[in-house]
Amino acid sequence: MIGRDVLDAALRAAIAEGEAALETGDVPVGAVVLDADGAVLGTGRNEREATGDPTAHAEVLALRAAARARGEWRLGGCTLVVTLEPCTMCAGATVLSRVDRLVYGARDAKAGAAGSVWDAVRDPRLNHRPEVVPPDLVPRELSDRCSDLLSRFFARRRIR
């Protein structure tokens, strides 16, 4: 089992990825995939604006990078750490990649698919359901940073 300090470091790295997404005007979401020992296999940040790709969400890009690093699409034993609760597409990718655990820092009350609006990752009809670690089980300082990053981004967009 990956220790709390490793998970916290991964969430900090995901926050840094999210901050980097700001440079391209993308929604500041970042993701990191850890292997069973806590080593980073892949990272990603939202790149929809940067690439014009509607599927270029942080989670999808991090899962793709992890699959390349591992040499296969099955990511059993891995943990996906992301700043924002996955949408339905990313929740589906999480399930289909077979990651064992999903950790996220902020809830998404409009599009969250890991318990807020939908619970696609824990649907009992699926053959794989990762453990979910929601924001209330993440250190408050880190969940606040995830939420604040998104709040500041959207506040600036509303002012324009």
mmCIF file of N, CA and C in Angstrom, residues 4-112:
data_model
loop_
_atom_site.group_PDB
_atom_site.id
_atom_site.type_symbol
_atom_site.label_atom_id
_atom_site.label_comp_id
_atom_site.label_asym_id
_atom_site.label_seq_id
_atom_site.Cartn_x
_atom_site.Cartn_y
_atom_site.Cartn_z
ATOM 1 N N ARG A 4 0.822 7.590 2.860
ATOM 2 C CA ARG A 4 0.177 8.907 2.811
ATOM 3 C C ARG A 4 1.119 9.972 2.268
ATOM 4 N N ASP A 5 2.396 9.929 2.667
ATOM 5 C CA ASP A 5 3.357 10.935 2.206
ATOM 6 C C ASP A 5 3.564 10.864 0.698
ATOM 7 N N VAL A 6 3.548 9.664 0.135
ATOM 8 C CA VAL A 6 3.701 9.492 -1.314
ATOM 9 C C VAL A 6 2.462 10.015 -2.041
ATOM 10 N N LEU A 7 1.286 9.705 -1.502
ATOM 11 C CA LEU A 7 0.047 10.202 -2.105
ATOM 12 C C LEU A 7 -0.019 11.729 -2.046
ATOM 13 N N ASP A 8 0.404 12.302 -0.923
ATOM 14 C CA ASP A 8 0.408 13.762 -0.794
ATOM 15 C C ASP A 8 1.368 14.388 -1.799
ATOM 16 N N ALA A 9 2.539 13.786 -1.974
ATOM 17 C CA ALA A 9 3.508 14.291 -2.952
ATOM 18 C C ALA A 9 2.942 14.188 -4.365
ATOM 19 N N ALA A 10 2.221 13.115 -4.644
ATOM 20 C CA ALA A 10 1.616 12.949 -5.971
ATOM 21 C C ALA A 10 0.538 14.003 -6.196
ATOM 22 N N LEU A 11 -0.243 14.316 -5.172
ATOM 23 C CA LEU A 11 -1.264 15.349 -5.331
ATOM 24 C C LEU A 11 -0.603 16.715 -5.524
ATOM 25 N N ARG A 12 0.497 16.963 -4.838
ATOM 26 C CA ARG A 12 1.234 18.217 -5.069
ATOM 27 C C ARG A 12 1.741 18.286 -6.517
ATOM 28 N N ALA A 13 2.221 17.163 -7.029
ATOM 29 C CA ALA A 13 2.684 17.116 -8.425
ATOM 30 C C ALA A 13 1.514 17.331 -9.384
ATOM 31 N N ALA A 14 0.358 16.780 -9.064
ATOM 32 C CA ALA A 14 -0.827 16.988 -9.901
ATOM 33 C C ALA A 14 -1.246 18.461 -9.879
ATOM 34 N N ILE A 15 -1.138 19.096 -8.730
ATOM 35 C CA ILE A 15 -1.442 20.535 -8.631
ATOM 36 C C ILE A 15 -0.491 21.328 -9.514
ATOM 37 N N ALA A 16 0.791 20.965 -9.500
ATOM 38 C CA ALA A 16 1.769 21.647 -10.358
ATOM 39 C C ALA A 16 1.420 21.453 -11.837
ATOM 40 N N GLU A 17 0.960 20.256 -12.202
ATOM 41 C CA GLU A 17 0.523 20.012 -13.582
ATOM 42 C C GLU A 17 -0.671 20.910 -13.915
ATOM 43 N N GLY A 18 -1.603 21.015 -12.985
ATOM 44 C CA GLY A 18 -2.761 21.873 -13.198
ATOM 45 C C GLY A 18 -2.353 23.328 -13.376
ATOM 46 N N GLU A 19 -1.425 23.782 -12.572
ATOM 47 C CA GLU A 19 -0.934 25.160 -12.703
ATOM 48 C C GLU A 19 -0.285 25.379 -14.070
ATOM 49 N N ALA A 20 0.416 24.381 -14.563
ATOM 50 C CA ALA A 20 1.049 24.489 -15.885
ATOM 51 C C ALA A 20 0.012 24.576 -17.000
ATOM 52 N N ALA A 21 -1.150 23.988 -16.791
ATOM 53 C CA ALA A 21 -2.214 24.053 -17.801
ATOM 54 C C ALA A 21 -2.708 25.479 -17.997
ATOM 55 N N LEU A 22 -2.555 26.306 -16.993
ATOM 56 C CA LEU A 22 -2.976 27.706 -17.090
ATOM 57 C C LEU A 22 -2.251 28.443 -18.213
ATOM 58 N N GLU A 23 -1.022 28.040 -18.488
ATOM 59 C CA GLU A 23 -0.212 28.715 -19.509
ATOM 60 C C GLU A 23 -0.823 28.615 -20.900
ATOM 61 N N THR A 24 -1.656 27.611 -21.124
ATOM 62 C CA THR A 24 -2.288 27.438 -22.437
ATOM 63 C C THR A 24 -3.776 27.782 -22.402
ATOM 64 N N GLY A 25 -4.228 28.327 -21.274
ATOM 65 C CA GLY A 25 -5.632 28.690 -21.158
ATOM 66 C C GLY A 25 -6.540 27.525 -20.856
ATOM 67 N N ASP A 26 -5.949 26.393 -20.507
ATOM 68 C CA ASP A 26 -6.753 25.206 -20.192
ATOM 69 C C ASP A 26 -7.224 25.249 -18.746
ATOM 70 N N VAL A 27 -8.325 24.572 -18.478
ATOM 71 C CA VAL A 27 -8.810 24.437 -17.108
ATOM 72 C C VAL A 27 -7.701 23.759 -16.307
ATOM 73 N N PRO A 28 -7.321 24.316 -15.157
ATOM 74 C CA PRO A 28 -6.158 23.820 -14.417
ATOM 75 C C PRO A 28 -6.393 22.516 -13.659
ATOM 76 N N VAL A 29 -6.378 21.426 -14.414
ATOM 77 C CA VAL A 29 -6.506 20.093 -13.824
ATOM 78 C C VAL A 29 -5.236 19.326 -14.146
ATOM 79 N N GLY A 30 -4.698 18.648 -13.137
ATOM 80 C CA GLY A 30 -3.508 17.831 -13.321
ATOM 81 C C GLY A 30 -3.713 16.448 -12.752
ATOM 82 N N ALA A 31 -2.952 15.482 -13.281
ATOM 83 C CA ALA A 31 -3.086 14.092 -12.846
ATOM 84 C C ALA A 31 -1.730 13.397 -12.837
ATOM 85 N N VAL A 32 -1.611 12.424 -11.955
ATOM 86 C CA VAL A 32 -0.398 11.616 -11.822
ATOM 87 C C VAL A 32 -0.827 10.167 -11.620
ATOM 88 N N VAL A 33 -0.133 9.238 -12.279
ATOM 89 C CA VAL A 33 -0.370 7.814 -12.063
ATOM 90 C C VAL A 33 0.861 7.240 -11.368
ATOM 91 N N LEU A 34 0.611 6.557 -10.260
ATOM 92 C CA LEU A 34 1.664 5.910 -9.483
ATOM 93 C C LEU A 34 1.568 4.400 -9.648
ATOM 94 N N ASP A 35 2.724 3.743 -9.665
ATOM 95 C CA ASP A 35 2.687 2.282 -9.663
ATOM 96 C C ASP A 35 2.493 1.796 -8.230
ATOM 97 N N ALA A 36 2.477 0.490 -8.029
ATOM 98 C CA ALA A 36 2.190 -0.079 -6.718
ATOM 99 C C ALA A 36 3.223 0.311 -5.662
ATOM 100 N N ASP A 37 4.429 0.672 -6.101
ATOM 101 C CA ASP A 37 5.481 1.083 -5.172
ATOM 102 C C ASP A 37 5.514 2.587 -4.954
ATOM 103 N N GLY A 38 4.644 3.326 -5.646
ATOM 104 C CA GLY A 38 4.595 4.772 -5.484
ATOM 105 C C GLY A 38 5.433 5.545 -6.477
ATOM 106 N N ALA A 39 6.041 4.858 -7.437
ATOM 107 C CA ALA A 39 6.823 5.546 -8.465
ATOM 108 C C ALA A 39 5.872 6.143 -9.505
ATOM 109 N N VAL A 40 6.223 7.313 -10.007
ATOM 110 C CA VAL A 40 5.400 7.974 -11.015
ATOM 111 C C VAL A 40 5.569 7.274 -12.360
ATOM 112 N N LEU A 41 4.443 6.828 -12.930
ATOM 113 C CA LEU A 41 4.447 6.196 -14.253
ATOM 114 C C LEU A 41 4.028 7.171 -15.349
ATOM 115 N N GLY A 42 3.197 8.149 -14.987
ATOM 116 C CA GLY A 42 2.709 9.084 -15.995
ATOM 117 C C GLY A 42 2.098 10.312 -15.350
ATOM 118 N N THR A 43 2.167 11.413 -16.070
ATOM 119 C CA THR A 43 1.544 12.652 -15.628
ATOM 120 C C THR A 43 0.758 13.241 -16.786
ATOM 121 N N GLY A 44 -0.148 14.146 -16.458
ATOM 122 C CA GLY A 44 -0.911 14.822 -17.496
ATOM 123 C C GLY A 44 -1.550 16.074 -16.949
ATOM 124 N N ARG A 45 -1.858 16.966 -17.852
ATOM 125 C CA ARG A 45 -2.606 18.180 -17.526
ATOM 126 C C ARG A 45 -3.598 18.402 -18.635
ATOM 127 N N ASN A 46 -4.652 19.136 -18.362
ATOM 128 C CA ASN A 46 -5.607 19.434 -19.418
ATOM 129 C C ASN A 46 -4.893 20.125 -20.572
ATOM 130 N N GLU A 47 -5.157 19.651 -21.792
ATOM 131 C CA GLU A 47 -4.542 20.218 -22.995
ATOM 132 C C GLU A 47 -5.567 20.405 -24.111
ATOM 133 N N ARG A 48 -6.825 20.512 -23.757
ATOM 134 C CA ARG A 48 -7.851 20.667 -24.799
ATOM 135 C C ARG A 48 -7.636 21.944 -25.602
ATOM 136 N N GLU A 49 -7.396 23.053 -24.923
ATOM 137 C CA GLU A 49 -7.165 24.318 -25.625
ATOM 138 C C GLU A 49 -5.839 24.279 -26.381
ATOM 139 N N ALA A 50 -4.827 23.696 -25.757
ATOM 140 C CA ALA A 50 -3.489 23.661 -26.363
ATOM 141 C C ALA A 50 -3.448 22.805 -27.623
ATOM 142 N N THR A 51 -4.221 21.718 -27.634
ATOM 143 C CA THR A 51 -4.135 20.770 -28.748
ATOM 144 C C THR A 51 -5.376 20.735 -29.632
ATOM 145 N N GLY A 52 -6.471 21.295 -29.155
ATOM 146 C CA GLY A 52 -7.723 21.207 -29.905
ATOM 147 C C GLY A 52 -8.335 19.817 -29.848
ATOM 148 N N ASP A 53 -7.892 19.003 -28.906
ATOM 149 C CA ASP A 53 -8.366 17.627 -28.760
ATOM 150 C C ASP A 53 -9.376 17.566 -27.618
ATOM 151 N N PRO A 54 -10.628 17.249 -27.889
ATOM 152 C CA PRO A 54 -11.630 17.217 -26.821
ATOM 153 C C PRO A 54 -11.384 16.128 -25.779
ATOM 154 N N THR A 55 -10.561 15.139 -26.105
ATOM 155 C CA THR A 55 -10.266 14.078 -25.140
ATOM 156 C C THR A 55 -8.987 14.334 -24.352
ATOM 157 N N ALA A 56 -8.353 15.468 -24.539
ATOM 158 C CA ALA A 56 -7.072 15.764 -23.880
ATOM 159 C C ALA A 56 -7.285 16.253 -22.451
ATOM 160 N N HIS A 57 -7.947 15.420 -21.660
ATOM 161 C CA HIS A 57 -8.120 15.695 -20.237
ATOM 162 C C HIS A 57 -6.899 15.160 -19.494
ATOM 163 N N ALA A 58 -6.610 15.750 -18.360
ATOM 164 C CA ALA A 58 -5.431 15.380 -17.575
ATOM 165 C C ALA A 58 -5.378 13.883 -17.286
ATOM 166 N N GLU A 59 -6.505 13.308 -16.865
ATOM 167 C CA GLU A 59 -6.525 11.893 -16.502
ATOM 168 C C GLU A 59 -6.221 11.001 -17.692
ATOM 169 N N VAL A 60 -6.834 11.283 -18.821
ATOM 170 C CA VAL A 60 -6.622 10.474 -20.021
ATOM 171 C C VAL A 60 -5.152 10.527 -20.434
ATOM 172 N N LEU A 61 -4.567 11.720 -20.419
ATOM 173 C CA LEU A 61 -3.162 11.859 -20.810
ATOM 174 C C LEU A 61 -2.228 11.154 -19.827
ATOM 175 N N ALA A 62 -2.527 11.248 -18.535
ATOM 176 C CA ALA A 62 -1.702 10.553 -17.533
ATOM 177 C C ALA A 62 -1.830 9.041 -17.669
ATOM 178 N N LEU A 63 -3.050 8.546 -17.911
ATOM 179 C CA LEU A 63 -3.246 7.104 -18.089
ATOM 180 C C LEU A 63 -2.527 6.612 -19.341
ATOM 181 N N ARG A 64 -2.593 7.393 -20.428
ATOM 182 C CA ARG A 64 -1.871 7.009 -21.656
ATOM 183 C C ARG A 64 -0.368 6.937 -21.403
ATOM 184 N N ALA A 65 0.171 7.939 -20.694
ATOM 185 C CA ALA A 65 1.612 7.953 -20.397
ATOM 186 C C ALA A 65 1.995 6.759 -19.534
ATOM 187 N N ALA A 66 1.161 6.437 -18.553
ATOM 188 C CA ALA A 66 1.443 5.293 -17.679
ATOM 189 C C ALA A 66 1.402 3.983 -18.460
ATOM 190 N N ALA A 67 0.445 3.850 -19.362
ATOM 191 C CA ALA A 67 0.351 2.632 -20.177
ATOM 192 C C ALA A 67 1.587 2.495 -21.071
ATOM 193 N N ARG A 68 2.046 3.619 -21.639
ATOM 194 C CA ARG A 68 3.280 3.576 -22.451
ATOM 195 C C ARG A 68 4.468 3.149 -21.588
ATOM 196 N N ALA A 69 4.570 3.723 -20.397
ATOM 197 C CA ALA A 69 5.693 3.396 -19.503
ATOM 198 C C ALA A 69 5.654 1.934 -19.082
ATOM 199 N N ARG A 70 4.478 1.417 -18.883
ATOM 200 C CA ARG A 70 4.318 0.035 -18.447
ATOM 201 C C ARG A 70 4.361 -0.946 -19.607
ATOM 202 N N GLY A 71 4.077 -0.467 -20.791
ATOM 203 C CA GLY A 71 4.077 -1.334 -21.955
ATOM 204 C C GLY A 71 2.799 -2.127 -22.131
ATOM 205 N N GLU A 72 1.735 -1.716 -21.443
ATOM 206 C CA GLU A 72 0.434 -2.357 -21.587
ATOM 207 C C GLU A 72 -0.648 -1.441 -21.047
ATOM 208 N N TRP A 73 -1.882 -1.680 -21.472
ATOM 209 C CA TRP A 73 -2.986 -0.814 -21.069
ATOM 210 C C TRP A 73 -3.535 -1.135 -19.692
ATOM 211 N N ARG A 74 -3.304 -2.340 -19.206
ATOM 212 C CA ARG A 74 -3.817 -2.728 -17.887
ATOM 213 C C ARG A 74 -2.936 -2.121 -16.801
ATOM 214 N N LEU A 75 -3.537 -1.269 -15.990
ATOM 215 C CA LEU A 75 -2.775 -0.553 -14.967
ATOM 216 C C LEU A 75 -3.143 -1.024 -13.558
ATOM 217 N N GLY A 76 -3.377 -2.324 -13.419
ATOM 218 C CA GLY A 76 -3.643 -2.903 -12.104
ATOM 219 C C GLY A 76 -2.498 -2.599 -11.151
ATOM 220 N N GLY A 77 -2.837 -2.336 -9.907
ATOM 221 C CA GLY A 77 -1.839 -1.992 -8.901
ATOM 222 C C GLY A 77 -1.523 -0.506 -8.871
ATOM 223 N N CYS A 78 -2.048 0.237 -9.831
ATOM 224 C CA CYS A 78 -1.735 1.670 -9.934
ATOM 225 C C CYS A 78 -2.784 2.530 -9.241
ATOM 226 N N THR A 79 -2.374 3.757 -8.951
ATOM 227 C CA THR A 79 -3.238 4.762 -8.348
ATOM 228 C C THR A 79 -3.238 5.989 -9.246
ATOM 229 N N LEU A 80 -4.421 6.483 -9.560
ATOM 230 C CA LEU A 80 -4.579 7.734 -10.302
ATOM 231 C C LEU A 80 -4.889 8.831 -9.295
ATOM 232 N N VAL A 81 -4.051 9.859 -9.285
ATOM 233 C CA VAL A 81 -4.220 10.997 -8.388
ATOM 234 C C VAL A 81 -4.511 12.210 -9.257
ATOM 235 N N VAL A 82 -5.626 12.881 -8.988
ATOM 236 C CA VAL A 82 -6.056 13.992 -9.847
ATOM 237 C C VAL A 82 -6.596 15.130 -8.990
ATOM 238 N N THR A 83 -6.446 16.348 -9.475
ATOM 239 C CA THR A 83 -6.867 17.510 -8.707
ATOM 240 C C THR A 83 -8.373 17.676 -8.658
ATOM 241 N N LEU A 84 -9.081 17.225 -9.679
ATOM 242 C CA LEU A 84 -10.533 17.404 -9.769
ATOM 243 C C LEU A 84 -11.199 16.060 -10.021
ATOM 244 N N GLU A 85 -12.326 15.852 -9.410
ATOM 245 C CA GLU A 85 -13.114 14.641 -9.625
ATOM 246 C C GLU A 85 -13.312 14.407 -11.121
ATOM 247 N N PRO A 86 -13.026 13.205 -11.596
ATOM 248 C CA PRO A 86 -13.151 12.920 -13.025
ATOM 249 C C PRO A 86 -14.570 13.095 -13.572
ATOM 250 N N CYS A 87 -14.628 13.514 -14.836
ATOM 251 C CA CYS A 87 -15.890 13.573 -15.575
ATOM 252 C C CYS A 87 -16.248 12.145 -16.010
ATOM 253 N N THR A 88 -17.348 11.998 -16.717
ATOM 254 C CA THR A 88 -17.755 10.644 -17.125
ATOM 255 C C THR A 88 -16.736 9.994 -18.051
ATOM 256 N N MET A 89 -16.149 10.771 -18.979
ATOM 257 C CA MET A 89 -15.157 10.195 -19.882
ATOM 258 C C MET A 89 -13.952 9.690 -19.089
ATOM 259 N N CYS A 90 -13.470 10.524 -18.183
ATOM 260 C CA CYS A 90 -12.274 10.158 -17.420
ATOM 261 C C CYS A 90 -12.561 9.064 -16.394
ATOM 262 N N ALA A 91 -13.768 9.070 -15.843
ATOM 263 C CA ALA A 91 -14.155 7.984 -14.942
ATOM 264 C C ALA A 91 -14.178 6.662 -15.712
ATOM 265 N N GLY A 92 -14.710 6.697 -16.929
ATOM 266 C CA GLY A 92 -14.714 5.500 -17.763
ATOM 267 C C GLY A 92 -13.306 5.032 -18.086
ATOM 268 N N ALA A 93 -12.423 5.966 -18.415
ATOM 269 C CA ALA A 93 -11.029 5.609 -18.705
ATOM 270 C C ALA A 93 -10.357 5.023 -17.470
ATOM 271 N N THR A 94 -10.703 5.541 -16.307
ATOM 272 C CA THR A 94 -10.147 5.031 -15.049
ATOM 273 C C THR A 94 -10.556 3.574 -14.840
ATOM 274 N N VAL A 95 -11.823 3.294 -15.043
ATOM 275 C CA VAL A 95 -12.325 1.927 -14.894
ATOM 276 C C VAL A 95 -11.694 1.012 -15.942
ATOM 277 N N LEU A 96 -11.708 1.454 -17.194
ATOM 278 C CA LEU A 96 -11.215 0.600 -18.279
ATOM 279 C C LEU A 96 -9.716 0.337 -18.205
ATOM 280 N N SER A 97 -8.959 1.241 -17.569
ATOM 281 C CA SER A 97 -7.515 1.030 -17.434
ATOM 282 C C SER A 97 -7.184 0.094 -16.276
ATOM 283 N N ARG A 98 -8.182 -0.219 -15.468
ATOM 284 C CA ARG A 98 -8.044 -1.161 -14.345
ATOM 285 C C ARG A 98 -7.192 -0.630 -13.194
ATOM 286 N N VAL A 99 -7.079 0.698 -13.037
ATOM 287 C CA VAL A 99 -6.346 1.208 -11.878
ATOM 288 C C VAL A 99 -7.046 0.745 -10.607
ATOM 289 N N ASP A 100 -6.262 0.568 -9.560
ATOM 290 C CA ASP A 100 -6.823 0.070 -8.307
ATOM 291 C C ASP A 100 -7.433 1.167 -7.445
ATOM 292 N N ARG A 101 -6.891 2.396 -7.576
ATOM 293 C CA ARG A 101 -7.353 3.456 -6.686
ATOM 294 C C ARG A 101 -7.398 4.786 -7.419
ATOM 295 N N LEU A 102 -8.401 5.580 -7.083
ATOM 296 C CA LEU A 102 -8.564 6.931 -7.594
ATOM 297 C C LEU A 102 -8.581 7.877 -6.403
ATOM 298 N N VAL A 103 -7.682 8.855 -6.414
ATOM 299 C CA VAL A 103 -7.612 9.882 -5.376
ATOM 300 C C VAL A 103 -7.867 11.214 -6.059
ATOM 301 N N TYR A 104 -8.804 12.005 -5.535
ATOM 302 C CA TYR A 104 -9.006 13.322 -6.140
ATOM 303 C C TYR A 104 -9.148 14.395 -5.070
ATOM 304 N N GLY A 105 -8.708 15.617 -5.428
ATOM 305 C CA GLY A 105 -8.609 16.694 -4.458
ATOM 306 C C GLY A 105 -9.792 17.616 -4.359
ATOM 307 N N ALA A 106 -10.613 17.719 -5.399
ATOM 308 C CA ALA A 106 -11.769 18.623 -5.363
ATOM 309 C C ALA A 106 -12.963 17.952 -6.027
ATOM 310 N N ARG A 107 -14.114 18.160 -5.462
ATOM 311 C CA ARG A 107 -15.352 17.636 -6.043
ATOM 312 C C ARG A 107 -15.766 18.502 -7.230
ATOM 313 N N ASP A 108 -16.482 17.890 -8.161
ATOM 314 C CA ASP A 108 -17.033 18.619 -9.302
ATOM 315 C C ASP A 108 -18.551 18.469 -9.251
ATOM 316 N N ALA A 109 -19.211 19.494 -8.708
ATOM 317 C CA ALA A 109 -20.659 19.439 -8.499
ATOM 318 C C ALA A 109 -21.457 19.496 -9.795
ATOM 319 N N LYS A 110 -20.795 19.829 -10.916
ATOM 320 C CA LYS A 110 -21.505 19.918 -12.194
ATOM 321 C C LYS A 110 -21.274 18.713 -13.096
ATOM 322 N N ALA A 111 -20.098 18.084 -13.002
ATOM 323 C CA ALA A 111 -19.787 16.999 -13.933
ATOM 324 C C ALA A 111 -19.047 15.831 -13.288
ATOM 325 N N GLY A 112 -18.965 15.790 -11.971
ATOM 326 C CA GLY A 112 -18.212 14.739 -11.292
ATOM 327 C C GLY A 112 -18.846 13.365 -11.445
#
